[in-house]
Amino acid sequence: MLEITEERMRKYERAASEKGVPLRQWLTDLADEAAEERQLRPTHSPLVPLVRQFPSHAGHARREYSTQIIGNIAAGSLAESDTVPSTIYMERPLGKNEYVVRVEGKSMEPLIPDGSLVIMRRHTAPPIPKPGTIVEYNDGRGVTLKKLIRRKNAETGKTEYVLQPINPAFKDITPMDGGSISGIYMETLVNYRKG
């Protein structure tokens, strides 16, 4: 297990700041670069199958893959993400540009319960995902997980993007200038174990 000291965390924060990106994005970029480098070396795979197996319903054993939870994502109001990584073992390897985060909050319930681990795929360029897609939105106020919708603004008459929670007890979030969609929700992990 990786221990993150305060000194190491400050070093990471300085490196992200020098690059001009949020710490979470810097960590994701670093992990992607390491994974791509490992793919170039044929003797190593990005995720190593472990000896331990998951039982399957058909009685066949499944492989188990080790990966890192890179942090937390808010499902509620925008919030700073936690960046202390931890290891889990799951039934499938992560695909290119995929990463795992823990959901904190109830705004995406019942589809994505509070405390769930979700697989996200990094989104870096246009086009904007289709309305109805669940996205990771990142701006100066923090990071959140919401459904992307389009709605007509009653004041301006223009159609605009809005971040909508699934749980009706929570309010929509209007994206602000400078914010971006940094990830797309792929799935909620069901079969995994902690490292």
PDB file of N, CA and C in Angstrom, residues 14-105:
ATOM      1  N   ARG A  14       2.784  20.936  -5.844  1.00  0.00           N
ATOM      2  CA  ARG A  14       3.668  21.871  -6.553  1.00  0.00           C
ATOM      3  C   ARG A  14       3.791  21.476  -8.025  1.00  0.00           C
ATOM      4  N   ALA A  15       3.970  20.197  -8.289  1.00  0.00           N
ATOM      5  CA  ALA A  15       4.113  19.720  -9.673  1.00  0.00           C
ATOM      6  C   ALA A  15       2.852  20.011 -10.477  1.00  0.00           C
ATOM      7  N   ALA A  16       1.688  19.779  -9.883  1.00  0.00           N
ATOM      8  CA  ALA A  16       0.427  20.061 -10.582  1.00  0.00           C
ATOM      9  C   ALA A  16       0.280  21.557 -10.833  1.00  0.00           C
ATOM     10  N   SER A  17       0.645  22.357  -9.831  1.00  0.00           N
ATOM     11  CA  SER A  17       0.562  23.810  -9.957  1.00  0.00           C
ATOM     12  C   SER A  17       1.492  24.327 -11.060  1.00  0.00           C
ATOM     13  N   GLU A  18       2.705  23.779 -11.114  1.00  0.00           N
ATOM     14  CA  GLU A  18       3.649  24.190 -12.155  1.00  0.00           C
ATOM     15  C   GLU A  18       3.138  23.847 -13.548  1.00  0.00           C
ATOM     16  N   LYS A  19       2.387  22.760 -13.632  1.00  0.00           N
ATOM     17  CA  LYS A  19       1.818  22.356 -14.922  1.00  0.00           C
ATOM     18  C   LYS A  19       0.526  23.117 -15.215  1.00  0.00           C
ATOM     19  N   GLY A  20      -0.035  23.775 -14.193  1.00  0.00           N
ATOM     20  CA  GLY A  20      -1.246  24.569 -14.380  1.00  0.00           C
ATOM     21  C   GLY A  20      -2.520  23.744 -14.453  1.00  0.00           C
ATOM     22  N   VAL A  21      -2.530  22.585 -13.779  1.00  0.00           N
ATOM     23  CA  VAL A  21      -3.710  21.722 -13.791  1.00  0.00           C
ATOM     24  C   VAL A  21      -4.075  21.361 -12.358  1.00  0.00           C
ATOM     25  N   PRO A  22      -5.352  20.971 -12.122  1.00  0.00           N
ATOM     26  CA  PRO A  22      -5.726  20.514 -10.782  1.00  0.00           C
ATOM     27  C   PRO A  22      -4.946  19.249 -10.413  1.00  0.00           C
ATOM     28  N   LEU A  23      -4.734  19.063  -9.121  1.00  0.00           N
ATOM     29  CA  LEU A  23      -3.964  17.922  -8.631  1.00  0.00           C
ATOM     30  C   LEU A  23      -4.541  16.608  -9.130  1.00  0.00           C
ATOM     31  N   ARG A  24      -5.859  16.478  -9.082  1.00  0.00           N
ATOM     32  CA  ARG A  24      -6.507  15.240  -9.527  1.00  0.00           C
ATOM     33  C   ARG A  24      -6.179  14.939 -10.988  1.00  0.00           C
ATOM     34  N   GLN A  25      -6.217  15.946 -11.854  1.00  0.00           N
ATOM     35  CA  GLN A  25      -5.901  15.742 -13.264  1.00  0.00           C
ATOM     36  C   GLN A  25      -4.431  15.368 -13.431  1.00  0.00           C
ATOM     37  N   TRP A  26      -3.540  16.026 -12.658  1.00  0.00           N
ATOM     38  CA  TRP A  26      -2.113  15.722 -12.736  1.00  0.00           C
ATOM     39  C   TRP A  26      -1.863  14.260 -12.370  1.00  0.00           C
ATOM     40  N   LEU A  27      -2.518  13.775 -11.293  1.00  0.00           N
ATOM     41  CA  LEU A  27      -2.362  12.381 -10.877  1.00  0.00           C
ATOM     42  C   LEU A  27      -2.890  11.422 -11.944  1.00  0.00           C
ATOM     43  N   THR A  28      -4.036  11.758 -12.537  1.00  0.00           N
ATOM     44  CA  THR A  28      -4.607  10.918 -13.591  1.00  0.00           C
ATOM     45  C   THR A  28      -3.674  10.874 -14.796  1.00  0.00           C
ATOM     46  N   ASP A  29      -3.152  12.029 -15.198  1.00  0.00           N
ATOM     47  CA  ASP A  29      -2.224  12.083 -16.336  1.00  0.00           C
ATOM     48  C   ASP A  29      -0.987  11.233 -16.054  1.00  0.00           C
ATOM     49  N   LEU A  30      -0.469  11.334 -14.843  1.00  0.00           N
ATOM     50  CA  LEU A  30       0.715  10.571 -14.453  1.00  0.00           C
ATOM     51  C   LEU A  30       0.442   9.065 -14.522  1.00  0.00           C
ATOM     52  N   ALA A  31      -0.720   8.657 -14.023  1.00  0.00           N
ATOM     53  CA  ALA A  31      -1.085   7.233 -14.066  1.00  0.00           C
ATOM     54  C   ALA A  31      -1.254   6.760 -15.503  1.00  0.00           C
ATOM     55  N   ASP A  32      -1.878   7.585 -16.358  1.00  0.00           N
ATOM     56  CA  ASP A  32      -2.047   7.228 -17.770  1.00  0.00           C
ATOM     57  C   ASP A  32      -0.699   7.078 -18.462  1.00  0.00           C
ATOM     58  N   GLU A  33       0.222   8.000 -18.188  1.00  0.00           N
ATOM     59  CA  GLU A  33       1.558   7.921 -18.792  1.00  0.00           C
ATOM     60  C   GLU A  33       2.269   6.646 -18.363  1.00  0.00           C
ATOM     61  N   ALA A  34       2.157   6.302 -17.082  1.00  0.00           N
ATOM     62  CA  ALA A  34       2.794   5.078 -16.584  1.00  0.00           C
ATOM     63  C   ALA A  34       2.176   3.845 -17.233  1.00  0.00           C
ATOM     64  N   ALA A  35       0.842   3.851 -17.387  1.00  0.00           N
ATOM     65  CA  ALA A  35       0.170   2.707 -18.014  1.00  0.00           C
ATOM     66  C   ALA A  35       0.588   2.566 -19.470  1.00  0.00           C
ATOM     67  N   GLU A  36       0.662   3.690 -20.194  1.00  0.00           N
ATOM     68  CA  GLU A  36       1.074   3.642 -21.598  1.00  0.00           C
ATOM     69  C   GLU A  36       2.520   3.160 -21.718  1.00  0.00           C
ATOM     70  N   GLU A  37       3.388   3.611 -20.805  1.00  0.00           N
ATOM     71  CA  GLU A  37       4.788   3.184 -20.832  1.00  0.00           C
ATOM     72  C   GLU A  37       4.888   1.678 -20.604  1.00  0.00           C
ATOM     73  N   ARG A  38       4.084   1.147 -19.694  1.00  0.00           N
ATOM     74  CA  ARG A  38       4.093  -0.293 -19.433  1.00  0.00           C
ATOM     75  C   ARG A  38       3.598  -1.072 -20.643  1.00  0.00           C
ATOM     76  N   GLN A  39       2.634  -0.516 -21.388  1.00  0.00           N
ATOM     77  CA  GLN A  39       2.128  -1.204 -22.580  1.00  0.00           C
ATOM     78  C   GLN A  39       3.205  -1.293 -23.652  1.00  0.00           C
ATOM     79  N   LEU A  40       4.128  -0.343 -23.667  1.00  0.00           N
ATOM     80  CA  LEU A  40       5.205  -0.361 -24.653  1.00  0.00           C
ATOM     81  C   LEU A  40       6.243  -1.424 -24.330  1.00  0.00           C
ATOM     82  N   ARG A  41       6.329  -1.833 -23.056  1.00  0.00           N
ATOM     83  CA  ARG A  41       7.260  -2.887 -22.652  1.00  0.00           C
ATOM     84  C   ARG A  41       6.501  -4.207 -22.601  1.00  0.00           C
ATOM     85  N   PRO A  42       6.736  -5.122 -23.540  1.00  0.00           N
ATOM     86  CA  PRO A  42       5.941  -6.342 -23.617  1.00  0.00           C
ATOM     87  C   PRO A  42       6.034  -7.254 -22.402  1.00  0.00           C
ATOM     88  N   THR A  43       7.048  -7.117 -21.579  1.00  0.00           N
ATOM     89  CA  THR A  43       7.177  -8.002 -20.421  1.00  0.00           C
ATOM     90  C   THR A  43       6.278  -7.574 -19.268  1.00  0.00           C
ATOM     91  N   HIS A  44       5.663  -6.410 -19.350  1.00  0.00           N
ATOM     92  CA  HIS A  44       4.804  -5.931 -18.277  1.00  0.00           C
ATOM     93  C   HIS A  44       3.421  -5.621 -18.821  1.00  0.00           C
ATOM     94  N   SER A  45       2.393  -5.878 -18.032  1.00  0.00           N
ATOM     95  CA  SER A  45       1.048  -5.473 -18.420  1.00  0.00           C
ATOM     96  C   SER A  45       0.607  -4.374 -17.462  1.00  0.00           C
ATOM     97  N   PRO A  46      -0.296  -3.461 -17.897  1.00  0.00           N
ATOM     98  CA  PRO A  46      -0.699  -2.352 -17.041  1.00  0.00           C
ATOM     99  C   PRO A  46      -1.385  -2.813 -15.749  1.00  0.00           C
ATOM    100  N   LEU A  47      -2.122  -3.902 -15.796  1.00  0.00           N
ATOM    101  CA  LEU A  47      -2.753  -4.442 -14.605  1.00  0.00           C
ATOM    102  C   LEU A  47      -2.392  -5.914 -14.533  1.00  0.00           C
ATOM    103  N   VAL A  48      -1.856  -6.329 -13.414  1.00  0.00           N
ATOM    104  CA  VAL A  48      -1.340  -7.688 -13.281  1.00  0.00           C
ATOM    105  C   VAL A  48      -2.421  -8.604 -12.718  1.00  0.00           C
ATOM    106  N   PRO A  49      -2.778  -9.685 -13.450  1.00  0.00           N
ATOM    107  CA  PRO A  49      -3.721 -10.643 -12.879  1.00  0.00           C
ATOM    108  C   PRO A  49      -3.103 -11.267 -11.628  1.00  0.00           C
ATOM    109  N   LEU A  50      -3.879 -11.416 -10.586  1.00  0.00           N
ATOM    110  CA  LEU A  50      -3.395 -11.983  -9.339  1.00  0.00           C
ATOM    111  C   LEU A  50      -3.813 -13.439  -9.233  1.00  0.00           C
ATOM    112  N   VAL A  51      -3.199 -14.147  -8.321  1.00  0.00           N
ATOM    113  CA  VAL A  51      -3.510 -15.556  -8.131  1.00  0.00           C
ATOM    114  C   VAL A  51      -4.926 -15.723  -7.594  1.00  0.00           C
ATOM    115  N   ARG A  52      -5.335 -14.839  -6.704  1.00  0.00           N
ATOM    116  CA  ARG A  52      -6.665 -14.948  -6.106  1.00  0.00           C
ATOM    117  C   ARG A  52      -7.729 -14.803  -7.185  1.00  0.00           C
ATOM    118  N   GLN A  53      -8.780 -15.561  -7.105  1.00  0.00           N
ATOM    119  CA  GLN A  53      -9.822 -15.576  -8.131  1.00  0.00           C
ATOM    120  C   GLN A  53     -11.170 -15.210  -7.515  1.00  0.00           C
ATOM    121  N   PHE A  54     -12.053 -14.613  -8.329  1.00  0.00           N
ATOM    122  CA  PHE A  54     -13.438 -14.389  -7.930  1.00  0.00           C
ATOM    123  C   PHE A  54     -14.239 -15.619  -8.326  1.00  0.00           C
ATOM    124  N   PRO A  55     -15.152 -16.106  -7.492  1.00  0.00           N
ATOM    125  CA  PRO A  55     -16.006 -17.202  -7.947  1.00  0.00           C
ATOM    126  C   PRO A  55     -17.037 -16.647  -8.938  1.00  0.00           C
ATOM    127  N   SER A  56     -17.358 -17.410  -9.951  1.00  0.00           N
ATOM    128  CA  SER A  56     -18.382 -16.979 -10.906  1.00  0.00           C
ATOM    129  C   SER A  56     -19.632 -17.800 -10.664  1.00  0.00           C
ATOM    130  N   HIS A  57     -20.723 -17.361 -11.231  1.00  0.00           N
ATOM    131  CA  HIS A  57     -21.987 -18.066 -11.068  1.00  0.00           C
ATOM    132  C   HIS A  57     -21.953 -19.416 -11.768  1.00  0.00           C
ATOM    133  N   ALA A  58     -21.156 -19.551 -12.813  1.00  0.00           N
ATOM    134  CA  ALA A  58     -21.078 -20.798 -13.558  1.00  0.00           C
ATOM    135  C   ALA A  58     -20.062 -21.758 -12.936  1.00  0.00           C
ATOM    136  N   GLY A  59     -19.416 -21.365 -11.850  1.00  0.00           N
ATOM    137  CA  GLY A  59     -18.447 -22.220 -11.204  1.00  0.00           C
ATOM    138  C   GLY A  59     -17.043 -22.067 -11.753  1.00  0.00           C
ATOM    139  N   HIS A  60     -16.849 -21.197 -12.744  1.00  0.00           N
ATOM    140  CA  HIS A  60     -15.519 -20.951 -13.294  1.00  0.00           C
ATOM    141  C   HIS A  60     -14.893 -19.794 -12.523  1.00  0.00           C
ATOM    142  N   ALA A  61     -13.608 -19.869 -12.324  1.00  0.00           N
ATOM    143  CA  ALA A  61     -12.902 -18.786 -11.630  1.00  0.00           C
ATOM    144  C   ALA A  61     -12.637 -17.651 -12.611  1.00  0.00           C
ATOM    145  N   ARG A  62     -12.645 -16.439 -12.111  1.00  0.00           N
ATOM    146  CA  ARG A  62     -12.345 -15.258 -12.921  1.00  0.00           C
ATOM    147  C   ARG A  62     -11.047 -14.657 -12.442  1.00  0.00           C
ATOM    148  N   ARG A  63     -10.347 -13.983 -13.346  1.00  0.00           N
ATOM    149  CA  ARG A  63      -9.123 -13.289 -12.960  1.00  0.00           C
ATOM    150  C   ARG A  63      -9.451 -12.055 -12.151  1.00  0.00           C
ATOM    151  N   GLU A  64      -8.463 -11.633 -11.386  1.00  0.00           N
ATOM    152  CA  GLU A  64      -8.603 -10.450 -10.548  1.00  0.00           C
ATOM    153  C   GLU A  64      -7.497  -9.472 -10.919  1.00  0.00           C
ATOM    154  N   TYR A  65      -7.837  -8.200 -11.065  1.00  0.00           N
ATOM    155  CA  TYR A  65      -6.889  -7.177 -11.478  1.00  0.00           C
ATOM    156  C   TYR A  65      -6.753  -6.125 -10.385  1.00  0.00           C
ATOM    157  N   SER A  66      -5.525  -5.679 -10.169  1.00  0.00           N
ATOM    158  CA  SER A  66      -5.231  -4.668  -9.161  1.00  0.00           C
ATOM    159  C   SER A  66      -5.270  -3.290  -9.816  1.00  0.00           C
ATOM    160  N   THR A  67      -5.887  -2.329  -9.136  1.00  0.00           N
ATOM    161  CA  THR A  67      -5.883  -0.947  -9.612  1.00  0.00           C
ATOM    162  C   THR A  67      -5.989  -0.011  -8.415  1.00  0.00           C
ATOM    163  N   GLN A  68      -5.862   1.272  -8.666  1.00  0.00           N
ATOM    164  CA  GLN A  68      -5.913   2.291  -7.620  1.00  0.00           C
ATOM    165  C   GLN A  68      -7.217   3.078  -7.694  1.00  0.00           C
ATOM    166  N   ILE A  69      -7.787   3.374  -6.524  1.00  0.00           N
ATOM    167  CA  ILE A  69      -8.840   4.387  -6.440  1.00  0.00           C
ATOM    168  C   ILE A  69      -8.072   5.694  -6.345  1.00  0.00           C
ATOM    169  N   ILE A  70      -8.224   6.584  -7.327  1.00  0.00           N
ATOM    170  CA  ILE A  70      -7.379   7.778  -7.343  1.00  0.00           C
ATOM    171  C   ILE A  70      -7.920   8.906  -6.485  1.00  0.00           C
ATOM    172  N   GLY A  71      -9.150   8.776  -5.975  1.00  0.00           N
ATOM    173  CA  GLY A  71      -9.690   9.815  -5.127  1.00  0.00           C
ATOM    174  C   GLY A  71     -11.189   9.702  -4.997  1.00  0.00           C
ATOM    175  N   ASN A  72     -11.801  10.765  -4.513  1.00  0.00           N
ATOM    176  CA  ASN A  72     -13.245  10.818  -4.320  1.00  0.00           C
ATOM    177  C   ASN A  72     -13.837  11.843  -5.268  1.00  0.00           C
ATOM    178  N   ILE A  73     -15.130  11.665  -5.554  1.00  0.00           N
ATOM    179  CA  ILE A  73     -15.856  12.654  -6.353  1.00  0.00           C
ATOM    180  C   ILE A  73     -17.164  12.948  -5.636  1.00  0.00           C
ATOM    181  N   ALA A  74     -17.521  14.219  -5.574  1.00  0.00           N
ATOM    182  CA  ALA A  74     -18.740  14.625  -4.886  1.00  0.00           C
ATOM    183  C   ALA A  74     -19.965  14.282  -5.723  1.00  0.00           C
ATOM    184  N   ALA A  75     -20.980  13.791  -5.054  1.00  0.00           N
ATOM    185  CA  ALA A  75     -22.302  13.618  -5.656  1.00  0.00           C
ATOM    186  C   ALA A  75     -23.223  14.431  -4.761  1.00  0.00           C
ATOM    187  N   GLY A  76     -23.258  15.692  -4.996  1.00  0.00           N
ATOM    188  CA  GLY A  76     -23.966  16.677  -4.190  1.00  0.00           C
ATOM    189  C   GLY A  76     -23.490  18.020  -4.696  1.00  0.00           C
ATOM    190  N   SER A  77     -23.032  18.868  -3.827  1.00  0.00           N
ATOM    191  CA  SER A  77     -22.454  20.146  -4.234  1.00  0.00           C
ATOM    192  C   SER A  77     -21.047  19.918  -4.763  1.00  0.00           C
ATOM    193  N   LEU A  78     -20.535  20.878  -5.513  1.00  0.00           N
ATOM    194  CA  LEU A  78     -19.155  20.807  -5.957  1.00  0.00           C
ATOM    195  C   LEU A  78     -18.254  20.793  -4.737  1.00  0.00           C
ATOM    196  N   ALA A  79     -17.212  19.964  -4.774  1.00  0.00           N
ATOM    197  CA  ALA A  79     -16.298  19.871  -3.641  1.00  0.00           C
ATOM    198  C   ALA A  79     -14.917  19.491  -4.133  1.00  0.00           C
ATOM    199  N   GLU A  80     -13.915  19.837  -3.341  1.00  0.00           N
ATOM    200  CA  GLU A  80     -12.554  19.401  -3.640  1.00  0.00           C
ATOM    201  C   GLU A  80     -12.516  17.893  -3.561  1.00  0.00           C
ATOM    202  N   SER A  81     -11.731  17.276  -4.426  1.00  0.00           N
ATOM    203  CA  SER A  81     -11.641  15.821  -4.403  1.00  0.00           C
ATOM    204  C   SER A  81     -10.509  15.384  -3.491  1.00  0.00           C
ATOM    205  N   ASP A  82     -10.705  14.230  -2.866  1.00  0.00           N
ATOM    206  CA  ASP A  82      -9.679  13.618  -2.028  1.00  0.00           C
ATOM    207  C   ASP A  82      -8.735  12.877  -2.958  1.00  0.00           C
ATOM    208  N   THR A  83      -7.446  13.019  -2.765  1.00  0.00           N
ATOM    209  CA  THR A  83      -6.507  12.433  -3.708  1.00  0.00           C
ATOM    210  C   THR A  83      -5.618  11.357  -3.098  1.00  0.00           C
ATOM    211  N   VAL A  84      -5.974  10.812  -1.949  1.00  0.00           N
ATOM    212  CA  VAL A  84      -5.168   9.759  -1.351  1.00  0.00           C
ATOM    213  C   VAL A  84      -5.565   8.437  -2.010  1.00  0.00           C
ATOM    214  N   PRO A  85      -4.672   7.856  -2.827  1.00  0.00           N
ATOM    215  CA  PRO A  85      -5.039   6.629  -3.533  1.00  0.00           C
ATOM    216  C   PRO A  85      -5.066   5.413  -2.613  1.00  0.00           C
ATOM    217  N   SER A  86      -5.866   4.427  -2.986  1.00  0.00           N
ATOM    218  CA  SER A  86      -5.879   3.144  -2.286  1.00  0.00           C
ATOM    219  C   SER A  86      -6.092   2.051  -3.328  1.00  0.00           C
ATOM    220  N   THR A  87      -5.703   0.832  -2.978  1.00  0.00           N
ATOM    221  CA  THR A  87      -5.749  -0.276  -3.927  1.00  0.00           C
ATOM    222  C   THR A  87      -7.020  -1.097  -3.767  1.00  0.00           C
ATOM    223  N   ILE A  88      -7.576  -1.537  -4.905  1.00  0.00           N
ATOM    224  CA  ILE A  88      -8.669  -2.503  -4.926  1.00  0.00           C
ATOM    225  C   ILE A  88      -8.334  -3.570  -5.950  1.00  0.00           C
ATOM    226  N   TYR A  89      -9.056  -4.685  -5.870  1.00  0.00           N
ATOM    227  CA  TYR A  89      -8.917  -5.775  -6.833  1.00  0.00           C
ATOM    228  C   TYR A  89     -10.284  -5.992  -7.461  1.00  0.00           C
ATOM    229  N   MET A  90     -10.327  -6.015  -8.790  1.00  0.00           N
ATOM    230  CA  MET A  90     -11.608  -6.122  -9.483  1.00  0.00           C
ATOM    231  C   MET A  90     -11.529  -7.157 -10.603  1.00  0.00           C
ATOM    232  N   GLU A  91     -12.667  -7.430 -11.218  1.00  0.00           N
ATOM    233  CA  GLU A  91     -12.770  -8.519 -12.188  1.00  0.00           C
ATOM    234  C   GLU A  91     -12.306  -8.177 -13.596  1.00  0.00           C
ATOM    235  N   ARG A  92     -12.115  -6.929 -13.889  1.00  0.00           N
ATOM    236  CA  ARG A  92     -11.682  -6.577 -15.242  1.00  0.00           C
ATOM    237  C   ARG A  92     -10.580  -5.547 -15.185  1.00  0.00           C
ATOM    238  N   PRO A  93      -9.706  -5.531 -16.196  1.00  0.00           N
ATOM    239  CA  PRO A  93      -8.688  -4.480 -16.221  1.00  0.00           C
ATOM    240  C   PRO A  93      -9.324  -3.157 -16.636  1.00  0.00           C
ATOM    241  N   LEU A  94      -8.713  -2.069 -16.231  1.00  0.00           N
ATOM    242  CA  LEU A  94      -9.174  -0.763 -16.690  1.00  0.00           C
ATOM    243  C   LEU A  94      -8.774  -0.579 -18.142  1.00  0.00           C
ATOM    244  N   GLY A  95      -9.649   0.057 -18.918  1.00  0.00           N
ATOM    245  CA  GLY A  95      -9.335   0.375 -20.301  1.00  0.00           C
ATOM    246  C   GLY A  95      -8.493   1.635 -20.370  1.00  0.00           C
ATOM    247  N   LYS A  96      -8.107   1.987 -21.582  1.00  0.00           N
ATOM    248  CA  LYS A  96      -7.311   3.194 -21.789  1.00  0.00           C
ATOM    249  C   LYS A  96      -8.089   4.407 -21.286  1.00  0.00           C
ATOM    250  N   ASN A  97      -7.420   5.256 -20.532  1.00  0.00           N
ATOM    251  CA  ASN A  97      -7.978   6.493 -19.968  1.00  0.00           C
ATOM    252  C   ASN A  97      -9.075   6.254 -18.935  1.00  0.00           C
ATOM    253  N   GLU A  98      -9.180   5.040 -18.387  1.00  0.00           N
ATOM    254  CA  GLU A  98     -10.159   4.780 -17.342  1.00  0.00           C
ATOM    255  C   GLU A  98      -9.485   4.878 -15.975  1.00  0.00           C
ATOM    256  N   TYR A  99     -10.272   5.247 -14.972  1.00  0.00           N
ATOM    257  CA  TYR A  99      -9.793   5.352 -13.603  1.00  0.00           C
ATOM    258  C   TYR A  99     -10.953   5.112 -12.655  1.00  0.00           C
ATOM    259  N   VAL A 100     -10.647   4.852 -11.399  1.00  0.00           N
ATOM    260  CA  VAL A 100     -11.667   4.540 -10.396  1.00  0.00           C
ATOM    261  C   VAL A 100     -11.685   5.645  -9.342  1.00  0.00           C
ATOM    262  N   VAL A 101     -12.898   6.102  -9.000  1.00  0.00           N
ATOM    263  CA  VAL A 101     -13.086   7.081  -7.926  1.00  0.00           C
ATOM    264  C   VAL A 101     -14.219   6.611  -7.015  1.00  0.00           C
ATOM    265  N   ARG A 102     -14.194   7.087  -5.776  1.00  0.00           N
ATOM    266  CA  ARG A 102     -15.255   6.781  -4.809  1.00  0.00           C
ATOM    267  C   ARG A 102     -16.241   7.952  -4.810  1.00  0.00           C
ATOM    268  N   VAL A 103     -17.529   7.637  -4.870  1.00  0.00           N
ATOM    269  CA  VAL A 103     -18.586   8.655  -4.881  1.00  0.00           C
ATOM    270  C   VAL A 103     -18.940   9.014  -3.446  1.00  0.00           C
ATOM    271  N   GLU A 104     -18.962  10.311  -3.164  1.00  0.00           N
ATOM    272  CA  GLU A 104     -19.345  10.799  -1.838  1.00  0.00           C
ATOM    273  C   GLU A 104     -20.567  11.699  -1.981  1.00  0.00           C
ATOM    274  N   GLY A 105     -21.700  11.245  -1.502  1.00  0.00           N
ATOM    275  CA  GLY A 105     -22.919  12.037  -1.564  1.00  0.00           C
ATOM    276  C   GLY A 105     -24.064  11.240  -2.158  1.00  0.00           C
TER     277      GLY A 105
END
